[in-house]
Short mmCIF file of C-alpha atoms in Angstrom, two decimals:
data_model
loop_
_atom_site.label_atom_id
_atom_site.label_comp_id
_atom_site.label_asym_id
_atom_site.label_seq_id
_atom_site.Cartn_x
_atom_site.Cartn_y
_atom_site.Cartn_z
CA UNK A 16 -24.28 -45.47 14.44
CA UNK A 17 -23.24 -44.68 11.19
CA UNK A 18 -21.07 -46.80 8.82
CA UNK A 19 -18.38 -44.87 6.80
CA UNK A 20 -18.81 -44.94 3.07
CA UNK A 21 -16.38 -44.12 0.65
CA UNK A 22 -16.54 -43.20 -3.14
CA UNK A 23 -13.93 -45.70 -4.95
CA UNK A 24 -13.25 -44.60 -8.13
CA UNK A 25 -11.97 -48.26 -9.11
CA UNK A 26 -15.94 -49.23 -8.40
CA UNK A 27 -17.29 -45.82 -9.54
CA UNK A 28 -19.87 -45.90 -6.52
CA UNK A 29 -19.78 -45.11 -2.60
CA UNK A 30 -18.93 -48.64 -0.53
CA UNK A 31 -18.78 -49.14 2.94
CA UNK A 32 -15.39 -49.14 4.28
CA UNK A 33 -14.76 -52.22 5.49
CA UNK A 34 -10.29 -52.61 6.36
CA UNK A 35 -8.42 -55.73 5.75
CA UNK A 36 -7.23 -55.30 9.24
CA UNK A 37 -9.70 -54.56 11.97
CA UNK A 38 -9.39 -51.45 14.20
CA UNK A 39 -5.93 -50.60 11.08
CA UNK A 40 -5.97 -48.45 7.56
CA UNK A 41 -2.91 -48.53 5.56
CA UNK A 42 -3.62 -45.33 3.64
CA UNK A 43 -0.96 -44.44 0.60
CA UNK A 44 -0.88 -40.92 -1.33
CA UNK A 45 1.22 -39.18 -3.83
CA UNK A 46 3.06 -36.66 -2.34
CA UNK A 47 5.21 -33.90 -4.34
CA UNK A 48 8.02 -33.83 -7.14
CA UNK A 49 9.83 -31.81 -4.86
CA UNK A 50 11.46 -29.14 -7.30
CA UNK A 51 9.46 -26.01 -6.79
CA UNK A 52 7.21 -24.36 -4.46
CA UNK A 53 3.40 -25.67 -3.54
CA UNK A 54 0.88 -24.60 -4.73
CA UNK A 55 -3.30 -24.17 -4.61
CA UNK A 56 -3.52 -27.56 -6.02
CA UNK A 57 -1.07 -29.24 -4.22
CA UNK A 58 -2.36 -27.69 -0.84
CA UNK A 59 -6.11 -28.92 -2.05
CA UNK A 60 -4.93 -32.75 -2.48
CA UNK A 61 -3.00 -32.95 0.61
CA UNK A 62 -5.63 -30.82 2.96
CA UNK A 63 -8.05 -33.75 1.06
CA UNK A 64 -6.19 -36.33 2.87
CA UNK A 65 -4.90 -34.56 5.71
CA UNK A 66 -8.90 -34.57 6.66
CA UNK A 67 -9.42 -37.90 5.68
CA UNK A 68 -6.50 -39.10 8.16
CA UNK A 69 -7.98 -36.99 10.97
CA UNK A 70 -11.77 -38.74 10.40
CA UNK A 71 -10.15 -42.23 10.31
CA UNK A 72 -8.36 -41.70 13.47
CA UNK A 73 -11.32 -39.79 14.75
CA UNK A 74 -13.56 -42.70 13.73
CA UNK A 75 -11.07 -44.85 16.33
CA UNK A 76 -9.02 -46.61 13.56
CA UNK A 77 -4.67 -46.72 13.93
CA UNK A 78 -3.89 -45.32 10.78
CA UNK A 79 -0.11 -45.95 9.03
CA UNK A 80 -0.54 -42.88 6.58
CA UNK A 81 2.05 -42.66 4.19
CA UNK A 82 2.44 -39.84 1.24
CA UNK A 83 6.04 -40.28 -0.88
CA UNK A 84 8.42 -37.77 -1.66
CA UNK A 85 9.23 -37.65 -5.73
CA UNK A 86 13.04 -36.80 -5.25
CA UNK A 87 14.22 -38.04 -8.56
CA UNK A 88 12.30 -37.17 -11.94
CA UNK A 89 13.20 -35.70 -15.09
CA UNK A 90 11.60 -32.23 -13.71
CA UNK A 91 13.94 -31.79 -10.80
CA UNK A 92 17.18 -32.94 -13.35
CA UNK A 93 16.23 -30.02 -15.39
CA UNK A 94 15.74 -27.70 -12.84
CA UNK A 95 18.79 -28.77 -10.79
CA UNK A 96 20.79 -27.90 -13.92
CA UNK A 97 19.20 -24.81 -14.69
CA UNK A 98 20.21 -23.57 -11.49
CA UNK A 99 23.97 -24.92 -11.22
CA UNK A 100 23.28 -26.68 -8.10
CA UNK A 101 22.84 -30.43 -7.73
CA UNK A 102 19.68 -32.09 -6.92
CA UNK A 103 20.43 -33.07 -3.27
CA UNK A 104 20.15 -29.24 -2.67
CA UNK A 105 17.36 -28.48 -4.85
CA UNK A 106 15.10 -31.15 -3.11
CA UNK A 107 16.49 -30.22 0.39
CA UNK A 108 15.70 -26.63 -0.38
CA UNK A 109 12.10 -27.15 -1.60
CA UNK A 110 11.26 -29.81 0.69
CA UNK A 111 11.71 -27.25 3.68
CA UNK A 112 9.55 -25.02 2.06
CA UNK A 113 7.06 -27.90 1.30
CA UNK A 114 7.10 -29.00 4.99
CA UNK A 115 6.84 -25.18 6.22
CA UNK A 116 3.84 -24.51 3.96
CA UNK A 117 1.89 -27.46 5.10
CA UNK A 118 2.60 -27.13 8.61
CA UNK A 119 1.34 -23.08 8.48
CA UNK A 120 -2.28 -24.85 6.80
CA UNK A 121 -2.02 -27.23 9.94
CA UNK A 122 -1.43 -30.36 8.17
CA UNK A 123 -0.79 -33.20 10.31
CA UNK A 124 2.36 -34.98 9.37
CA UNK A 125 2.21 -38.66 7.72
CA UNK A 126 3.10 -41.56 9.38
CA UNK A 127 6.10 -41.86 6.87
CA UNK A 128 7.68 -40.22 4.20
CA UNK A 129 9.52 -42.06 2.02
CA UNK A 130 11.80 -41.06 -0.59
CA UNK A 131 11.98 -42.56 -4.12
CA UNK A 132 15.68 -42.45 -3.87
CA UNK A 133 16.19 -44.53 -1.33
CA UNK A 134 13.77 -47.75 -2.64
CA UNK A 135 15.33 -47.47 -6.27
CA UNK A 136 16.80 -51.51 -4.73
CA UNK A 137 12.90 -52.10 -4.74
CA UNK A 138 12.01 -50.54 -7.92
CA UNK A 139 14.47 -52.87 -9.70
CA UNK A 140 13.68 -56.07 -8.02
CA UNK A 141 9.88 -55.21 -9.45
CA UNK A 142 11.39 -54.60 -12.72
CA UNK A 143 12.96 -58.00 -12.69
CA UNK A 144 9.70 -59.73 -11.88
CA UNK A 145 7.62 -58.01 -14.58
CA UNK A 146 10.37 -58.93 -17.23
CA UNK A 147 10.27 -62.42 -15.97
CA UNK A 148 6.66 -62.63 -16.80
CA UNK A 149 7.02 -61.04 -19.98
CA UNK A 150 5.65 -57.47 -18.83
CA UNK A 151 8.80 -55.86 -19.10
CA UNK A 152 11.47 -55.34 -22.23
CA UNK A 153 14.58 -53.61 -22.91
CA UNK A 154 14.30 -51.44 -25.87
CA UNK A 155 17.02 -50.53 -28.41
CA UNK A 156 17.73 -46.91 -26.33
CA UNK A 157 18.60 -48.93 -23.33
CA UNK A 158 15.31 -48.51 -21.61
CA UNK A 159 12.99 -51.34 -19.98
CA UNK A 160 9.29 -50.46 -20.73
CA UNK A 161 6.33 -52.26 -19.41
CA UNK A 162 4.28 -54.11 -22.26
CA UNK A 163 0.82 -52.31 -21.59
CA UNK A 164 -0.69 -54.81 -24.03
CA UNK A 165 0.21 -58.09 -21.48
CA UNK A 166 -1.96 -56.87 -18.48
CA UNK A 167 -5.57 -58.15 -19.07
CA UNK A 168 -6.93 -55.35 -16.36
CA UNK A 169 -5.06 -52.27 -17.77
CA UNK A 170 -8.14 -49.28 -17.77
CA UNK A 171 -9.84 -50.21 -15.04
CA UNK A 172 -9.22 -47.75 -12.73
CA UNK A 173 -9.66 -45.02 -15.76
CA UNK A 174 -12.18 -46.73 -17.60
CA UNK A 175 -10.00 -46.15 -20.72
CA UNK A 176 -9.93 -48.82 -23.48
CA UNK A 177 -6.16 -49.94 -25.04
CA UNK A 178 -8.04 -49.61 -28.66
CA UNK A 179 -9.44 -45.79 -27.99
CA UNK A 180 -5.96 -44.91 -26.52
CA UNK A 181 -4.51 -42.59 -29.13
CA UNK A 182 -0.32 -42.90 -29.42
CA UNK A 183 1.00 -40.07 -28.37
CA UNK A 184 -1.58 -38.31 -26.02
CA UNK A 185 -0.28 -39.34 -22.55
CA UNK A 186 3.12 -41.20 -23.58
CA UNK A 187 6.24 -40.32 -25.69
CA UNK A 188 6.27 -42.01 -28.70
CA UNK A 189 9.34 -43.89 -28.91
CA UNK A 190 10.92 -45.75 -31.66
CA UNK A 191 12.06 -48.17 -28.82
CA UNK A 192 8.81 -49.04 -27.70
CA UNK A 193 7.14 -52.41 -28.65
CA UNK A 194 3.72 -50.59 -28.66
CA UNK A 195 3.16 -46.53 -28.13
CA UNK A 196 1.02 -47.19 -25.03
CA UNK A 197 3.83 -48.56 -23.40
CA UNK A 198 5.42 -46.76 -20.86
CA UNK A 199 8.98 -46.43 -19.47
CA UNK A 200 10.09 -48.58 -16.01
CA UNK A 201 13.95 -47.96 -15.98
CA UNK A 202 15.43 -44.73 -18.49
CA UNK A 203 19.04 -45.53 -19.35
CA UNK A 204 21.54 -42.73 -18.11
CA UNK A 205 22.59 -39.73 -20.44
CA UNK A 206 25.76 -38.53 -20.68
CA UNK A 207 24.45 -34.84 -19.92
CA UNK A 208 22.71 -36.23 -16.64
CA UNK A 209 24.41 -35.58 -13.56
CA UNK A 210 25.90 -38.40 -11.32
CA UNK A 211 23.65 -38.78 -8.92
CA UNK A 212 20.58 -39.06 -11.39
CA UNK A 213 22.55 -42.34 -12.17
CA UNK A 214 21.93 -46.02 -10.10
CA UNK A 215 23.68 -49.48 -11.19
CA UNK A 216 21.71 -52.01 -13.02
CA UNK A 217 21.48 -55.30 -14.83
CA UNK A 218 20.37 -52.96 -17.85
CA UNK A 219 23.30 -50.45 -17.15
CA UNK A 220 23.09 -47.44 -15.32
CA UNK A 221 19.98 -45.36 -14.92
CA UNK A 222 17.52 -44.12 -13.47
CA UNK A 223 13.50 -45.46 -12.51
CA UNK A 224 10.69 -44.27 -14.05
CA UNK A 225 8.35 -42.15 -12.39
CA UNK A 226 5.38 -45.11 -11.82
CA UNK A 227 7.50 -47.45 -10.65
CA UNK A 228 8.59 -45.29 -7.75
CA UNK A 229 5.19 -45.23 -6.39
CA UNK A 230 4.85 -48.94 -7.09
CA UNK A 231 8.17 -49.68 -4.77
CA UNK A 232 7.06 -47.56 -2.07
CA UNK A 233 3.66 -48.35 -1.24
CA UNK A 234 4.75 -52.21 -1.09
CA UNK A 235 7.38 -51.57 0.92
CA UNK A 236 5.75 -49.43 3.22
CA UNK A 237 2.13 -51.04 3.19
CA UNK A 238 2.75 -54.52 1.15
CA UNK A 239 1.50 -55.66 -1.82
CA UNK A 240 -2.34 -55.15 -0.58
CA UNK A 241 -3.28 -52.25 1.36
CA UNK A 242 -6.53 -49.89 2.00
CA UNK A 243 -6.53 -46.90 0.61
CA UNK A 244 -4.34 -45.11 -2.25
CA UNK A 245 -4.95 -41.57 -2.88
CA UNK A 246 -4.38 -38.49 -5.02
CA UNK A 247 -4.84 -35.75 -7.45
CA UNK A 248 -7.71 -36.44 -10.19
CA UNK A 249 -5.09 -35.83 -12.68
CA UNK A 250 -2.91 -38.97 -11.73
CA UNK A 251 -5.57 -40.77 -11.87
CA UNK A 252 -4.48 -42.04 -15.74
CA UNK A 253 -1.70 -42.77 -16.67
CA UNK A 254 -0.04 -42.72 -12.96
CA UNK A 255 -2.27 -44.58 -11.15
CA UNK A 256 -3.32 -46.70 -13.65
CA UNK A 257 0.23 -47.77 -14.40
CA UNK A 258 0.83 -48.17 -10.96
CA UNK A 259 -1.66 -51.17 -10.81
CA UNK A 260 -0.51 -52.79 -13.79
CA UNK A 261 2.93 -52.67 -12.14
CA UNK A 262 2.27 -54.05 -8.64
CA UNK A 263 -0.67 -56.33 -9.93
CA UNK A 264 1.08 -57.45 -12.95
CA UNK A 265 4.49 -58.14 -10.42
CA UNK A 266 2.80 -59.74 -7.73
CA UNK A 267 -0.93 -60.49 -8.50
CA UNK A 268 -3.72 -60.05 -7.10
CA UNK A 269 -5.29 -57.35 -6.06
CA UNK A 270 -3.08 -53.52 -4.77
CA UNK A 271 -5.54 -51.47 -3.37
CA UNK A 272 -9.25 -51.64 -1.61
CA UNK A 273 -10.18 -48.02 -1.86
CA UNK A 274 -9.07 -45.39 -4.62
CA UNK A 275 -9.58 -42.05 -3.73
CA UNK A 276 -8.97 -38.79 -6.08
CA UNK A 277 -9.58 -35.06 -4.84
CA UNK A 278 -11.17 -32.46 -7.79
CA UNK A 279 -9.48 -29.83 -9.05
CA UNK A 280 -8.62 -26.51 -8.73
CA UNK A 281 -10.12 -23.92 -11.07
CA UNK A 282 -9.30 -20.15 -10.78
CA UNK A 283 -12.25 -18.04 -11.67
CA UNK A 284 -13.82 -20.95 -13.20
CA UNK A 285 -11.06 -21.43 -15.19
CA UNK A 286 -8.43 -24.60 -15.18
CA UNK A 287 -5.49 -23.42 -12.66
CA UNK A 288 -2.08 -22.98 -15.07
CA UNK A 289 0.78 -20.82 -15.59
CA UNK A 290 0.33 -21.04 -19.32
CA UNK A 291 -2.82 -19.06 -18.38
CA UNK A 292 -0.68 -16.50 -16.10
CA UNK A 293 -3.22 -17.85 -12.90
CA UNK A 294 -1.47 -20.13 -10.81
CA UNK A 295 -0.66 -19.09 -7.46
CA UNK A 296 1.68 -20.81 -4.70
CA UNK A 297 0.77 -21.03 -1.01
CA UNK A 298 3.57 -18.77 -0.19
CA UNK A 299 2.11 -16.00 -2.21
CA UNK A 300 -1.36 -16.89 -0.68
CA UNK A 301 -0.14 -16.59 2.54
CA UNK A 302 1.19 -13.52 2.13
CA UNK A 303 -2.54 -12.02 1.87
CA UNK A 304 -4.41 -14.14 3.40
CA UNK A 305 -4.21 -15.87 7.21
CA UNK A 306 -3.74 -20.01 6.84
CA UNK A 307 -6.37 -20.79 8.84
CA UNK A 308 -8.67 -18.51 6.30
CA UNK A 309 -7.41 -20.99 3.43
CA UNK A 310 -8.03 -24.21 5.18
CA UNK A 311 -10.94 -23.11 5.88
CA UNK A 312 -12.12 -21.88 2.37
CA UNK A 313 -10.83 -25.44 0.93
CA UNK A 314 -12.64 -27.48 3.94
CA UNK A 315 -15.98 -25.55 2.51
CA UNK A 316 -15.90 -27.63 -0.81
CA UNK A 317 -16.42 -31.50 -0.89
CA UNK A 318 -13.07 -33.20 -1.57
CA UNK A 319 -14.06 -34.60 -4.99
CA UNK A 320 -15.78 -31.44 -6.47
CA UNK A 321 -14.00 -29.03 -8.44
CA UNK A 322 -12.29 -25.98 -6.07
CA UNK A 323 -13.09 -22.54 -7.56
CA UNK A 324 -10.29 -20.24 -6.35
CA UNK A 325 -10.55 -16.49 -6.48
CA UNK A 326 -9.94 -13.44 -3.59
CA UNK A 327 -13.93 -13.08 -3.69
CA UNK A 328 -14.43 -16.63 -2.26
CA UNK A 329 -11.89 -16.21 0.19
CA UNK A 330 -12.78 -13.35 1.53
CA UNK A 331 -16.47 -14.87 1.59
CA UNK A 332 -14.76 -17.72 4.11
CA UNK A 333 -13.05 -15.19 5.97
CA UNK A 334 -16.14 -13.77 6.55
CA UNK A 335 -17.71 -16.79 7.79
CA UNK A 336 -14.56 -18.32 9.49
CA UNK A 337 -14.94 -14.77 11.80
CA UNK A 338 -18.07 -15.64 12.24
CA UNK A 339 -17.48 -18.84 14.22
CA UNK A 340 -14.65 -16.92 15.88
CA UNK A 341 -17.11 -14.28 17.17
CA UNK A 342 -19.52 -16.50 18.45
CA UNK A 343 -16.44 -17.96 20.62
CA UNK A 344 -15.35 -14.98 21.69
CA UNK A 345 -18.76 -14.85 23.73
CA UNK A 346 -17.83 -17.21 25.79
CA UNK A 347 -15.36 -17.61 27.99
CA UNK A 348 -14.26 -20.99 26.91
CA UNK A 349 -11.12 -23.20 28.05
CA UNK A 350 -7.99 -22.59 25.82
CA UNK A 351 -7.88 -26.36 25.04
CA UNK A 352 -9.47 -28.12 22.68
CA UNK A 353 -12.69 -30.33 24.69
CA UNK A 354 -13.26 -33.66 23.75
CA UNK A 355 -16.43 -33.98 21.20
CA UNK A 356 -19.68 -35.22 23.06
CA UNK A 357 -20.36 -37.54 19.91
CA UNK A 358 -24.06 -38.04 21.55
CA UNK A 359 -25.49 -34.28 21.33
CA UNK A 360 -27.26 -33.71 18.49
CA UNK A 361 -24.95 -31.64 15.92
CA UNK A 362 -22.26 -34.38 16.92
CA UNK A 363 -24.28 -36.99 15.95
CA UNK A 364 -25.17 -35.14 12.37
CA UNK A 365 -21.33 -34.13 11.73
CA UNK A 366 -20.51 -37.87 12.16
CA UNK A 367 -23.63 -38.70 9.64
CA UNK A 368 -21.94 -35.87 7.10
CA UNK A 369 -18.39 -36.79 7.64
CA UNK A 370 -19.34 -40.87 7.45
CA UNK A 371 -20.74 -40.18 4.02
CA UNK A 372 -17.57 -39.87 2.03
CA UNK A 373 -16.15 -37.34 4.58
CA UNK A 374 -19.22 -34.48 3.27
CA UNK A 375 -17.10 -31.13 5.28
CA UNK A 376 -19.33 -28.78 3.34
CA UNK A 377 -22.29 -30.67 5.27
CA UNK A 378 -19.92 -30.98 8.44
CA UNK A 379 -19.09 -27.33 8.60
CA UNK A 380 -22.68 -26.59 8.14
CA UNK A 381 -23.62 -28.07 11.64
CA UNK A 382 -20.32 -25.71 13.02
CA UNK A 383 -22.57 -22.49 12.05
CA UNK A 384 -25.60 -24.15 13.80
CA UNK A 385 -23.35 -24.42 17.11
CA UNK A 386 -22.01 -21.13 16.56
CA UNK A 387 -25.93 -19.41 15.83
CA UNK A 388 -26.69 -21.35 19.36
CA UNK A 389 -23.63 -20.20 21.53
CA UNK A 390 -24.61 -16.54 19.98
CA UNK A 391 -28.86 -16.68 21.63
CA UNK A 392 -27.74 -18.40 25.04
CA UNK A 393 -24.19 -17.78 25.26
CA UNK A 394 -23.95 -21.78 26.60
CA UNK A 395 -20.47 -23.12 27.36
CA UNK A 396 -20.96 -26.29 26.93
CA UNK A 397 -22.38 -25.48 23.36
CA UNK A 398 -19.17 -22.96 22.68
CA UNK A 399 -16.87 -26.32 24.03
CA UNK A 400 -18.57 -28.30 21.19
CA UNK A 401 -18.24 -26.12 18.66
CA UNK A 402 -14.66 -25.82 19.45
CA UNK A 403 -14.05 -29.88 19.63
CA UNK A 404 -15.74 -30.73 16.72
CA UNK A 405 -14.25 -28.03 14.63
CA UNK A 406 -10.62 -29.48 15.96
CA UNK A 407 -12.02 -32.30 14.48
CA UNK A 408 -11.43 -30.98 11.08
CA UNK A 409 -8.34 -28.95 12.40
CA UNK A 410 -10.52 -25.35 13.21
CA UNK A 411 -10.62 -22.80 15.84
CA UNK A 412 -7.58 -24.34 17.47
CA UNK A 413 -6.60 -20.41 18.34
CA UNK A 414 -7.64 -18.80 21.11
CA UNK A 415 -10.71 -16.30 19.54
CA UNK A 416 -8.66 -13.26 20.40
CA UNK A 417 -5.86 -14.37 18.28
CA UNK A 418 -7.69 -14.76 15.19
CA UNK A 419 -9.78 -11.79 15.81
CA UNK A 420 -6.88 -10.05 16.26
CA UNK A 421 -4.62 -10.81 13.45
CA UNK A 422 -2.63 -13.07 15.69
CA UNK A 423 -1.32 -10.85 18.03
CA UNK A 424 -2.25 -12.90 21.20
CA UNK A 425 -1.33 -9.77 23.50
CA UNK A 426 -3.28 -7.13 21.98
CA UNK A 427 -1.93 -4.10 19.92
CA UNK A 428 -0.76 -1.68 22.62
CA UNK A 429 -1.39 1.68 19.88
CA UNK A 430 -5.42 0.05 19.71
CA UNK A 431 -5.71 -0.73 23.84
CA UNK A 432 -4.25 2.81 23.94
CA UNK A 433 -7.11 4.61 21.32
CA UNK A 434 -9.40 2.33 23.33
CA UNK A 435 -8.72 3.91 26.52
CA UNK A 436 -9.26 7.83 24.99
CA UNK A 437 -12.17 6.65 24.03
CA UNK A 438 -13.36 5.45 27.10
CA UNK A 439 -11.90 8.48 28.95
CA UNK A 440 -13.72 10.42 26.10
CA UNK A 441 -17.18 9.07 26.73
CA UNK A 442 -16.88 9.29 30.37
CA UNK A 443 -15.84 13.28 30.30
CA UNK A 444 -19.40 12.61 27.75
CA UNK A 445 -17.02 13.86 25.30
CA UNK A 446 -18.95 12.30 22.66
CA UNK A 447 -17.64 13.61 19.35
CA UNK A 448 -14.29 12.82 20.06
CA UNK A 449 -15.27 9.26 21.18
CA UNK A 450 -16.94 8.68 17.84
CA UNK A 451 -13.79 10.67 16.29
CA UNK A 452 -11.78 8.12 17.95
CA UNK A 453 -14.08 4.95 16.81
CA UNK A 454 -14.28 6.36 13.34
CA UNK A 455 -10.50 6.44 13.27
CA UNK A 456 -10.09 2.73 13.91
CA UNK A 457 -12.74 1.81 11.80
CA UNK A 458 -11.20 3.35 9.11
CA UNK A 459 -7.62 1.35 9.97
CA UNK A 460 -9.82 -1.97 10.02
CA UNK A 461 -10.66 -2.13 13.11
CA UNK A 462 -14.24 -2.82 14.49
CA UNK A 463 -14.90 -1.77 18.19
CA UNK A 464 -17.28 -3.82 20.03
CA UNK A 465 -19.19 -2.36 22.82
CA UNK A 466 -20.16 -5.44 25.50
CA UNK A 467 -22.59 -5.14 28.18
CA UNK A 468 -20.40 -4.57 31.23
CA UNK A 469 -19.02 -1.62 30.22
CA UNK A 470 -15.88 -2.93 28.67
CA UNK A 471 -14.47 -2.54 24.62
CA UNK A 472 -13.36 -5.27 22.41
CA UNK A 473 -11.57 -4.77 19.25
CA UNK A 474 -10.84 -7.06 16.19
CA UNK A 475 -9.94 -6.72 12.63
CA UNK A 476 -12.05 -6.40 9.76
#
């Protein structure tokens, strides 16, 4: 049997997963600033981990997932006050969306969710523990920064030496800081801030930092050392890397077991912005494309490799997402999802592929070798693999009609309707208008399949 291996970006190489707890994984990612709508590379980071918490719990291990919510932040503040409302209702309002978007991709739902602004208690007992090792000062403006300079391991999740660090290129420069590289733990309160962007202190009111949210969270939720810690590439310096010198420098030792950081997402091979007018939400996505489609087209790529979006590699996995759906349709398989025979052969590879740093492009791969097999013998208990092992990575869950279909589960009644003419058609050997009739669907997207027994099937193009 396979072992599960992991790239760690802390060790730069693949290591065998081995969990502090047998049979347990306490797995920890960054969630969303919740102040605007998701988008491609949110969706890409959280379907990342959303597959990784299905092939843990696959694998047989109880899994305590947890990915934060980011409900206070300098971001939201702004955009609270841009829009006259307060920042209870901008967060409630955008973390409804969040939830609906992720639950359309089929996104399982973390073990817990917390919110920053409910462990700000948390965040300042850390803060008290860092300044009473020295890690920690107030500054002149009333903030408390952390003293980069104290922590002997501070890089080594980035690699990134203090002394090639520029001033300036990830942190404000501030005349308050001690050194440029350090970085803020508690911001004092403006008078322009609203109310509730302001929490008691022993340095006066304020509000945390955005590291030391994370910091609070994970401990509280997961302890001081847990698993796994997850996320975008792009926190991977400064958040992350602040994030260690925080809970390391507060309570020693070691934080995490396993980093793990998902690519990024390019857009025509270029670097997904809205400076560069090509940055698209998942609403807007959705709104041309089925979810399934876009799980699927993000499942294709390996987690860590770079995600080229564009509407020509979509439609390419809605090609080949149909595909699998076709070869389904063949069979007349149970509407339930069958439990995986993890001894057949394509079983036994998918585990291989998914137990090497959770490889879906390789894992998919042995999906289209079920689905070329259910297509020459029409086996069921080949079609009932293909559909468990896909469910596996959160696939096929729909009956084949209903994707075929464009999700109408009963049929179109004006289609059953230009079906029956036709049939009616070919039977009075009315030929010409039969093919007048096909040609006329085809034309509205609709591809007519002929089957053996004398019957018509129909889905979309």
């Amino acid at each position: 049997m396979s072992q599960l291996k992991i790239y760690n970006t802390l060790a730069r190489d693949k290591q065998v997963f081995v969990p502090m707890e047998a049979g347990k994984v306490g797995m920890y990612v960054c969630g969303m600033t919740v102040y605007d709508f998701v988008h491609v590379g949110h969706a890409r980071m959280m379907m990342a981990f959303d597959v990784i918490y299905r092939w843990l719990m696959a694998s047989g291990y109880e899994v305590k997932y947890v990915r934060n919510i980011t409900d206070i932040d300098d971001k939201i503040i702004r955009r609270a006050v841009e829009n006259g409302e307060t920042i209870g209702q901008l967060v409630e309002r955008n973390l409804a969306y969040q939830n609906e978007d992720i639950a359309a991709l089929n996104m399982l739902p973390p073990t817990l969710e917390p919110r920053a602004t409910e462990h700000v208690p948390q965040m300042l007992s850390i803060i008290e523990q860092l300044e009473s090792k020295g890690l920690a000062y107030r500054s002149e403006d009333g903030d408390v920064n952390y003293a980069v300079r104290g922590f002997e391991g501070y890089g080594k999740l980035s690699g990134k030496s203090l002394d090639d660090l520029r001033a300036g290129e990830r942190v404000d420069v501030s005349s308050g800081k001690r050194d440029p590289l350090d970085f803020v733990l508690w911001k004092a309160a403006k008078e322009s801030e609203p109310v509730e962007a302001k929490w008691d202190s022993k340095w006066g009111k304020g509000r945390p930092g955005w590291h030391i949210e994370c910091s609070a969270m994970s401990c509280a939720t997961l302890g001081e050392h847990f698993d796994i810690h997850g996320g975008g590439a792009d926190l991977q310096f400064p958040h992350h890397e602040n994030e260690i010198a925080q809970s390391e420098g507060a309570f020693g030792g070691n934080m995490v077991n396993y980093w793990i950081h998902n690519g990024f997402v390019r857009v025509d091979n270029e670097k997904m912005s809205k400076s560069l007018g090509n940055f698209f939400t998942i609403r807007d996505v959705l709104k041309k494309y089925d979810a399934e489609i876009i799980r699927f087209f993000i499942l294709r790529a390996h987690y860590r490799s770079p995600l080229n979006y564009s509407d020509a590699h979509i439609d390419d996995a809605k090609g080949a997402l149909t595909r699998l759906y076709t070869a389904l349709a063949t069979v007349d398989i149970d509407a339930e999802t069958p439990a995986v025979n993890w001894d057949e052969e394509h079983a036994v590879r998918f585990r291989e592929a998914m137990d090497d740093d959770f490889n879906t492009p390789l894992a998919v791969a042995e999906l289209f070798d079920l689905a070329g097999e259910v297509n020459r013998s029409k086996s069921l208990d080949a079609a009932r693999q293909l559909k468990a092992l896909a469910g596996v990575l959160g696939l096929l869950e729909r009956a084949p009609q209903s994707y075929l279909q464009g999700g109408s589960e009963g049929g179109d009644a004006s289609i059953d309707d230009a079906i029956a003419r036709r049939a009616a058609a070919k039977k009075a050997r009315n030929f010409a208008e039969a093919d007048a009739i096909r040609a006329e669907l085809t034309a509205a997207g609709i591809i007519l399949e002929d089957k053996p027994d004398g019957t018509t099937t129909w889905r979309r193009a």
